[in-house]
Tab-separated table of C-alpha atoms in Angstrom:
chain	number	residue	atom	x	y	z
A	982	MET	CA	0.000	0.000	0.000
A	983	ASN	CA	1.381	3.395	-0.941
A	984	THR	CA	0.898	5.487	2.178
A	985	GLN	CA	2.422	8.546	0.503
A	986	PHE	CA	-0.397	8.485	-2.082
A	987	PHE	CA	-2.974	8.758	0.669
A	988	LYS	CA	-1.501	11.855	2.342
A	989	ALA	CA	-4.138	14.372	3.304
A	990	LEU	CA	-3.811	17.400	1.029
A	991	GLY	CA	-5.253	19.990	3.335
A	992	LYS	CA	-7.030	20.789	6.549
A	993	VAL	CA	-10.346	22.535	7.100
A	994	ALA	CA	-10.024	25.608	9.339
A	995	VAL	CA	-13.186	26.697	11.108
A	996	ALA	CA	-14.031	28.649	14.228
A	997	SER	CA	-14.123	26.665	17.449
A	998	ALA	CA	-17.831	27.118	18.083
A	999	VAL	CA	-18.751	25.957	14.602
A	1000	VAL	CA	-16.465	22.933	14.919
A	1001	LEU	CA	-18.083	21.964	18.207
A	1002	ALA	CA	-21.458	22.284	16.520
A	1003	PHE	CA	-20.650	19.942	13.672
A	1004	VAL	CA	-19.077	17.363	15.966
A	1005	SER	CA	-22.024	17.075	18.323
A	1006	GLY	CA	-24.699	19.506	17.221
A	1007	PRO	CA	-27.192	19.799	14.360
A	1008	ALA	CA	-26.329	18.823	10.799
A	1009	SER	CA	-26.932	22.414	9.709
A	1010	ALA	CA	-23.441	23.271	11.002
A	1011	GLN	CA	-22.176	21.841	7.717
A	1012	GLN	CA	-23.058	23.542	4.446
A	1013	ALA	CA	-26.582	22.650	3.357
A	1014	GLY	CA	-26.567	20.062	0.585
A	1015	ALA	CA	-22.851	19.337	0.925
A	1016	PRO	CA	-21.580	15.829	1.713
A	1017	PHE	CA	-21.211	15.204	5.438
A	1018	THR	CA	-17.506	15.241	6.329
A	1019	ILE	CA	-16.071	13.024	9.049
A	1020	GLN	CA	-12.890	14.586	10.407
A	1021	ILE	CA	-10.037	12.343	11.597
A	1022	ASP	CA	-6.549	13.388	12.689
A	1023	GLY	CA	-3.681	12.095	14.782
A	1024	SER	CA	-1.175	9.273	14.563
A	1025	SER	CA	0.922	8.732	11.449
A	1026	THR	CA	1.159	5.085	12.533
A	1027	VAL	CA	-2.613	4.587	12.447
A	1028	PHE	CA	-2.923	6.750	9.308
A	1029	PRO	CA	-2.491	3.912	6.758
A	1030	ILE	CA	-5.370	1.968	8.326
A	1031	SER	CA	-7.689	4.956	8.689
A	1032	GLU	CA	-6.992	6.238	5.195
A	1033	ALA	CA	-7.574	2.827	3.620
A	1034	VAL	CA	-10.826	2.422	5.570
A	1035	ALA	CA	-11.887	5.946	4.583
A	1036	GLU	CA	-11.225	5.325	0.892
A	1037	ALA	CA	-13.220	2.088	0.925
A	1038	PHE	CA	-16.084	3.493	3.016
A	1039	GLN	CA	-16.544	6.545	0.792
A	1040	GLN	CA	-17.134	4.241	-2.179
A	1041	THR	CA	-20.191	2.838	-0.387
A	1042	THR	CA	-21.859	6.220	0.260
A	1043	GLN	CA	-22.494	7.463	-3.305
A	1044	GLY	CA	-20.777	10.731	-2.437
A	1045	ARG	CA	-22.977	11.515	0.566
A	1046	VAL	CA	-20.126	11.202	3.088
A	1047	ARG	CA	-16.521	12.353	2.912
A	1048	VAL	CA	-13.807	11.265	5.329
A	1049	ALA	CA	-10.826	13.609	5.778
A	1050	VAL	CA	-7.814	11.963	7.432
A	1051	GLY	CA	-4.836	13.945	8.738
A	1052	GLU	CA	-1.665	12.835	10.511
A	1053	SER	CA	-0.474	15.554	12.868
A	1054	GLY	CA	0.658	13.007	15.490
A	1055	SER	CA	-1.141	11.282	18.360
A	1056	SER	CA	-0.699	14.119	20.856
A	1057	ALA	CA	-1.709	16.824	18.389
A	1058	GLY	CA	-4.685	14.773	17.247
A	1059	LEU	CA	-5.906	14.201	20.798
A	1060	ARG	CA	-5.562	17.921	21.539
A	1061	LYS	CA	-7.848	18.664	18.583
A	1062	PHE	CA	-10.178	15.884	19.707
A	1063	CYS	CA	-10.475	17.275	23.240
A	1064	ARG	CA	-11.231	20.708	21.766
A	1065	GLY	CA	-14.078	19.186	19.759
A	1066	GLU	CA	-12.452	19.923	16.401
A	1067	ILE	CA	-12.515	16.372	15.027
A	1068	HIS	CA	-14.810	13.370	15.290
A	1069	ILE	CA	-12.097	10.720	15.605
A	1070	ALA	CA	-8.515	10.776	16.892
A	1071	ASP	CA	-6.010	8.211	15.641
A	1072	SER	CA	-3.540	7.330	18.394
A	1073	SER	CA	-0.573	4.986	18.624
A	1074	ARG	CA	-0.833	4.989	22.429
A	1075	PRO	CA	-3.611	5.043	25.027
A	1076	ILE	CA	-5.046	8.418	25.974
A	1077	ARG	CA	-3.037	9.998	28.832
A	1078	SER	CA	-4.441	11.079	32.193
A	1079	SER	CA	-3.835	14.740	31.333
A	1080	GLU	CA	-5.753	14.342	28.067
A	1081	MET	CA	-8.576	12.584	29.888
A	1082	ALA	CA	-8.822	15.609	32.185
A	1083	THR	CA	-8.752	18.038	29.245
A	1084	CYS	CA	-11.536	16.170	27.469
A	1085	ALA	CA	-13.586	16.019	30.678
A	1086	ALA	CA	-13.208	19.761	31.242
A	1087	ALA	CA	-14.469	20.398	27.703
A	1088	GLY	CA	-17.371	17.972	28.058
A	1089	ILE	CA	-15.922	15.614	25.448
A	1090	GLN	CA	-16.660	11.932	26.050
A	1091	TYR	CA	-14.903	9.265	24.011
A	1092	VAL	CA	-15.231	5.643	22.954
A	1093	GLU	CA	-11.884	3.812	22.906
A	1094	ILE	CA	-11.371	1.281	20.095
A	1095	PRO	CA	-8.107	-0.697	19.800
A	1096	VAL	CA	-7.790	-1.457	16.080
A	1097	ALA	CA	-4.549	-3.439	15.658
A	1098	PHE	CA	-1.095	-4.218	17.049
A	1099	ASP	CA	2.137	-2.624	15.831
A	1100	GLY	CA	5.832	-3.183	16.368
A	1101	VAL	CA	7.964	-0.039	16.575
A	1102	THR	CA	10.736	-0.814	14.100
A	1103	VAL	CA	14.336	0.413	14.320
A	1104	VAL	CA	15.888	0.718	10.870
A	1105	VAL	CA	19.282	1.458	9.348
A	1106	HIS	CA	20.610	1.763	5.800
A	1107	PRO	CA	20.897	-1.620	4.006
A	1108	SER	CA	24.669	-1.178	3.672
A	1109	ASN	CA	25.076	-0.948	7.463
A	1110	PRO	CA	26.254	-4.368	8.751
A	1111	ILE	CA	24.742	-3.930	12.209
A	1112	ARG	CA	22.069	-6.590	12.607
A	1113	SER	CA	20.908	-6.379	16.226
A	1114	LEU	CA	20.917	-4.102	19.247
A	1115	THR	CA	20.052	-4.708	22.872
A	1116	VAL	CA	17.534	-2.474	24.604
A	1117	ALA	CA	20.459	-1.149	26.674
A	1118	GLN	CA	22.308	-0.189	23.487
A	1119	LEU	CA	19.205	1.567	22.167
A	1120	ARG	CA	19.117	3.473	25.447
A	1121	GLN	CA	22.770	4.435	24.991
A	1122	ILE	CA	21.915	5.914	21.614
A	1123	TRP	CA	18.607	7.633	22.377
A	1124	SER	CA	18.816	8.682	26.041
A	1125	THR	CA	18.780	12.323	27.094
A	1126	GLY	CA	22.245	13.829	26.721
A	1127	SER	CA	23.624	10.849	24.791
A	1128	ARG	CA	26.947	11.468	23.078
A	1129	VAL	CA	26.836	8.284	21.013
A	1130	ASN	CA	27.388	9.477	17.462
A	1131	ASN	CA	29.106	6.485	15.856
A	1132	PHE	CA	27.898	2.933	15.376
A	1133	ASN	CA	31.196	1.590	16.735
A	1134	ALA	CA	30.027	2.638	20.223
A	1135	VAL	CA	27.331	-0.060	20.089
A	1136	GLY	CA	29.230	-2.860	18.370
A	1137	GLY	CA	28.782	-1.649	14.816
A	1138	PRO	CA	31.101	-0.271	12.128
A	1139	ASN	CA	33.132	2.918	12.326
A	1140	LEU	CA	30.317	4.957	10.795
A	1141	ALA	CA	28.939	8.311	11.908
A	1142	MET	CA	25.276	8.206	12.903
A	1143	GLN	CA	22.596	10.407	11.408
A	1144	LEU	CA	19.509	9.984	13.570
A	1145	TYR	CA	15.908	10.494	12.462
A	1146	GLY	CA	12.803	10.094	14.564
A	1147	PRO	CA	9.236	11.145	15.288
A	1148	GLY	CA	8.531	14.623	16.596
A	1149	SER	CA	7.350	15.359	20.118
A	1150	ALA	CA	3.657	15.258	19.091
A	1151	SER	CA	4.031	11.602	18.126
A	1152	GLY	CA	2.652	8.708	20.134
A	1153	THR	CA	5.470	6.585	18.713
A	1154	PHE	CA	7.967	9.021	20.252
A	1155	GLU	CA	6.236	8.716	23.623
A	1156	TYR	CA	5.999	4.929	23.494
A	1157	PHE	CA	9.582	4.370	22.318
A	1158	THR	CA	11.111	6.730	24.862
A	1159	GLU	CA	9.198	5.135	27.736
A	1160	ALA	CA	9.902	1.568	26.586
A	1161	VAL	CA	13.602	2.201	25.929
A	1162	ASN	CA	14.617	5.106	28.180
A	1163	GLY	CA	12.200	4.451	31.032
A	1164	THR	CA	10.453	7.825	30.873
A	1165	ALA	CA	8.059	9.025	28.199
A	1166	ARG	CA	9.377	11.978	26.172
A	1167	SER	CA	12.889	11.616	27.653
A	1168	SER	CA	15.184	11.658	24.636
A	1169	ARG	CA	18.206	13.237	23.075
A	1170	THR	CA	17.171	16.129	20.863
A	1171	ASP	CA	19.991	16.267	18.308
A	1172	TYR	CA	18.175	14.244	15.664
A	1173	THR	CA	16.064	15.133	12.637
A	1174	PRO	CA	12.385	14.971	13.685
A	1175	SER	CA	9.295	14.613	11.531
A	1176	GLU	CA	5.664	13.668	12.083
A	1177	ASP	CA	5.704	12.251	8.540
A	1178	ASP	CA	7.125	8.729	8.671
A	1179	ASN	CA	7.892	8.835	4.952
A	1180	VAL	CA	10.381	11.635	5.670
A	1181	LEU	CA	12.116	9.330	8.163
A	1182	VAL	CA	12.148	6.524	5.587
A	1183	GLN	CA	13.747	8.831	3.008
A	1184	GLY	CA	16.320	10.060	5.517
A	1185	VAL	CA	17.615	6.582	6.299
A	1186	ALA	CA	17.291	5.236	2.748
A	1187	ASN	CA	19.464	8.079	1.454
A	1188	ASN	CA	22.078	8.077	4.238
A	1189	PRO	CA	24.462	5.153	4.933
A	1190	GLY	CA	24.735	6.334	8.554
A	1191	GLY	CA	21.009	6.794	9.023
A	1192	MET	CA	18.942	5.311	11.836
A	1193	ALA	CA	15.263	5.850	12.649
A	1194	TYR	CA	12.272	4.234	14.324
A	1195	PHE	CA	8.610	4.142	13.261
A	1196	GLY	CA	5.641	1.813	12.804
A	1197	LEU	CA	6.031	-1.626	11.236
A	1198	ALA	CA	3.826	-0.828	8.219
A	1199	TYR	CA	6.278	1.810	6.974
A	1200	TYR	CA	9.125	-0.708	7.135
A	1201	GLU	CA	7.032	-3.366	5.390
A	1202	GLU	CA	6.327	-0.941	2.560
A	1203	ASN	CA	9.991	0.073	2.207
A	1204	GLN	CA	11.946	-3.036	3.214
A	1205	ASN	CA	13.833	-3.084	-0.099
A	1206	ARG	CA	15.339	0.296	0.908
A	1207	LEU	CA	15.910	-0.283	4.639
A	1208	HIS	CA	17.214	-2.881	7.075
A	1209	ALA	CA	15.256	-3.642	10.252
A	1210	VAL	CA	17.427	-4.132	13.337
A	1211	ALA	CA	16.596	-7.111	15.569
A	1212	ILE	CA	16.037	-6.128	19.222
A	1213	ASP	CA	17.432	-8.151	22.146
A	1214	ASN	CA	15.359	-7.736	25.302
A	1215	GLY	CA	17.366	-10.351	27.194
A	1216	ASN	CA	16.240	-13.462	25.320
A	1217	GLY	CA	18.245	-13.036	22.139
A	1218	PRO	CA	17.689	-10.825	19.081
A	1219	VAL	CA	14.176	-10.798	17.619
A	1220	ALA	CA	13.459	-9.135	14.282
A	1221	PRO	CA	10.243	-7.136	13.902
A	1222	SER	CA	7.591	-8.847	11.803
A	1223	GLN	CA	3.891	-9.520	11.867
A	1224	ALA	CA	4.690	-12.992	13.236
A	1225	THR	CA	6.887	-11.794	16.131
A	1226	VAL	CA	4.448	-9.034	17.057
A	1227	ARG	CA	1.605	-11.554	16.990
A	1228	ASN	CA	3.375	-14.108	19.193
A	1229	GLY	CA	4.657	-11.495	21.651
A	1230	THR	CA	8.377	-12.160	21.198
A	1231	TYR	CA	9.099	-8.720	19.735
A	1232	ALA	CA	9.318	-6.950	23.073
A	1233	PRO	CA	9.208	-4.324	24.433
A	1234	LEU	CA	8.390	-2.515	21.180
A	1235	SER	CA	5.050	-4.171	20.352
A	1236	ARG	CA	1.991	-2.081	21.201
A	1237	PRO	CA	-1.731	-1.601	20.572
A	1238	ILE	CA	-2.919	1.232	18.336
A	1239	PHE	CA	-6.285	2.973	18.638
A	1240	ILE	CA	-9.014	5.229	17.420
A	1241	TYR	CA	-10.886	7.464	19.880
A	1242	VAL	CA	-14.391	8.411	18.775
A	1243	ASN	CA	-16.404	11.366	20.057
A	1244	ALA	CA	-19.346	9.706	21.832
A	1245	ALA	CA	-21.792	12.474	20.896
A	1246	ALA	CA	-20.741	12.226	17.243
A	1247	LEU	CA	-21.709	8.545	17.296
A	1248	ARG	CA	-25.350	9.691	17.452
A	1249	ARG	CA	-24.931	10.766	13.850
A	1250	PRO	CA	-25.732	7.862	11.509
A	1251	GLN	CA	-22.837	8.775	9.203
A	1252	VAL	CA	-20.277	8.530	12.016
A	1253	GLN	CA	-21.835	5.404	13.521
A	1254	GLN	CA	-21.859	3.698	10.109
A	1255	PHE	CA	-18.254	4.670	9.448
A	1256	VAL	CA	-17.023	3.416	12.818
A	1257	GLN	CA	-18.885	0.140	12.387
A	1258	TYR	CA	-17.374	-0.206	8.900
A	1259	TYR	CA	-13.929	0.557	10.365
A	1260	ILE	CA	-14.215	-2.138	13.049
A	1261	ASN	CA	-15.655	-4.715	10.656
A	1262	ASN	CA	-12.761	-4.198	8.222
A	1263	ALA	CA	-9.914	-3.454	10.649
A	1264	ALA	CA	-8.554	-7.004	10.668
A	1265	THR	CA	-8.223	-7.282	6.888
A	1266	ILE	CA	-6.885	-3.775	6.328
A	1267	SER	CA	-4.451	-3.754	9.262
A	1268	GLU	CA	-2.860	-7.002	8.036
A	1269	ARG	CA	-2.748	-5.716	4.471
A	1270	VAL	CA	-0.837	-2.549	5.357
A	1271	GLY	CA	1.635	-4.386	7.615
A	1272	TYR	CA	0.188	-4.440	11.134
A	1273	VAL	CA	-1.299	-7.308	13.148
A	1274	ALA	CA	-5.026	-7.896	13.497
A	1275	LEU	CA	-6.696	-8.518	16.839
A	1276	PRO	CA	-8.834	-11.639	17.425
A	1277	GLN	CA	-12.288	-11.484	15.840
A	1278	ALA	CA	-13.897	-11.787	19.277
A	1279	ALA	CA	-12.184	-8.544	20.277
A	1280	TYR	CA	-13.573	-6.709	17.257
A	1281	ALA	CA	-17.046	-8.004	18.146
A	1282	THR	CA	-16.622	-6.508	21.627
A	1283	TYR	CA	-15.456	-3.183	20.195
A	1284	LEU	CA	-18.330	-3.127	17.706
A	1285	GLU	CA	-20.789	-3.444	20.577
A	1286	ARG	CA	-18.851	-0.755	22.441
A	1287	ALA	CA	-19.339	1.645	19.517
A	1288	GLN	CA	-22.993	0.741	19.027
A	1289	ARG	CA	-23.759	1.279	22.719
A	1290	ARG	CA	-21.412	4.285	22.961
A	1291	GLN	CA	-19.631	2.887	26.016
A	1292	ILE	CA	-17.192	5.580	27.067
A	1293	GLY	CA	-13.859	5.591	28.875
A	1294	THR	CA	-10.513	3.840	28.659
A	1295	ALA	CA	-9.250	0.446	29.742
A	1296	PHE	CA	-5.703	1.753	30.233
A	1297	GLY	CA	-6.043	4.191	33.124
A	1298	GLY	CA	-4.185	6.983	31.360
A	1299	ARG	CA	-0.985	4.935	31.145
A	1300	ALA	CA	1.040	3.440	28.302
A	1301	ALA	CA	0.766	-0.278	27.586
A	1302	ILE	CA	4.498	-1.048	27.692
A	1303	GLY	CA	5.120	-4.759	27.206
A	1304	ALA	CA	1.431	-5.672	26.900
A	1305	SER	CA	0.615	-8.625	24.673
A	1306	ILE	CA	-2.369	-8.873	22.359
A	1307	GLU	CA	-4.009	-11.162	24.913
A	1308	ASP	CA	-3.383	-8.637	27.700
A	1309	VAL	CA	-4.965	-5.811	25.726
A	1310	VAL	CA	-7.989	-7.819	24.629
A	1311	ALA	CA	-8.640	-8.923	28.223
A	1312	ARG	CA	-8.847	-5.344	29.516
A	1313	ARG	CA	-12.322	-4.041	30.263
A	1314	LEU	CA	-13.734	-0.552	30.574
A	1315	VAL	CA	-15.189	0.853	33.742
A	1316	LEU	CA	-18.419	1.839	32.032
A	1317	THR	CA	-19.739	5.359	32.450
A	1318	PRO	CA	-23.180	6.492	31.230
A	1319	VAL	CA	-23.148	8.723	28.167
A	1320	ASN	CA	-24.528	12.223	28.715
A	1321	ASP	CA	-27.069	12.931	25.975
């Protein structure tokens, strides 16, 4: 799947009150006679799934519904979501406690839907002979204040490093830094950041000393131009793949990825139909773009969650470091009534 082809070409800018109206208020907030537009923004990791679902769903609506998908990063997307600017936030991590509080203060209730599993993938240029790194070596490279600037410091060749990585609005940045460095958002800053994973791909593909990390789907799409580094978490090196993410051996960099849906927006038939379509097709599309599907029983649970608009999170505002697919599926919401 060509994720670059599906890049959103623009964003709709509207006043805050009008945006709040079209998310949860009357249909007249959108231009009379125009197609209803579902607004999605957030994670670049989740973007390939959401964009593929959006493209397929729009073909079923005879032009009556549009779906606009952006990729400003998980944190930026959730900020927009908690301001009522979008219907759905893509996120490569669970919603944080601070974001839960922001949404609550704004009266925004959300339905949490895990859609797939990902493996954060560390990549280097194909000419680089380094084949594996321990988590401790990753920490040496990426920790705050790190002075590691050559691969020979971590058992590799005498080759200067050029580091690329997600920006600070990225859920992948937060997950990786917590899983590797022990504290979310704790990282060296002397690297080239981008919220566009294709920029990171290009950086490493064009630089023999390049190194980056991003979602598995972007590696799967570009594996002829990159080399994925196997990660040793104490039980020997394990390469990232759909198989090792599925069986839980690719640790600690495997993680669930999500959509968060505005509960009030789910009253709209267009949004409810889209979310149901998303859940019903998430397994097929997530596998096709390079992620790992959840069990069908889990999708059935999440479909009921969307239909009943069951709000809240099963993660308590914390990251799911080291959680397996089975762990995530077993988590249950503390159900809270929806305010209509």
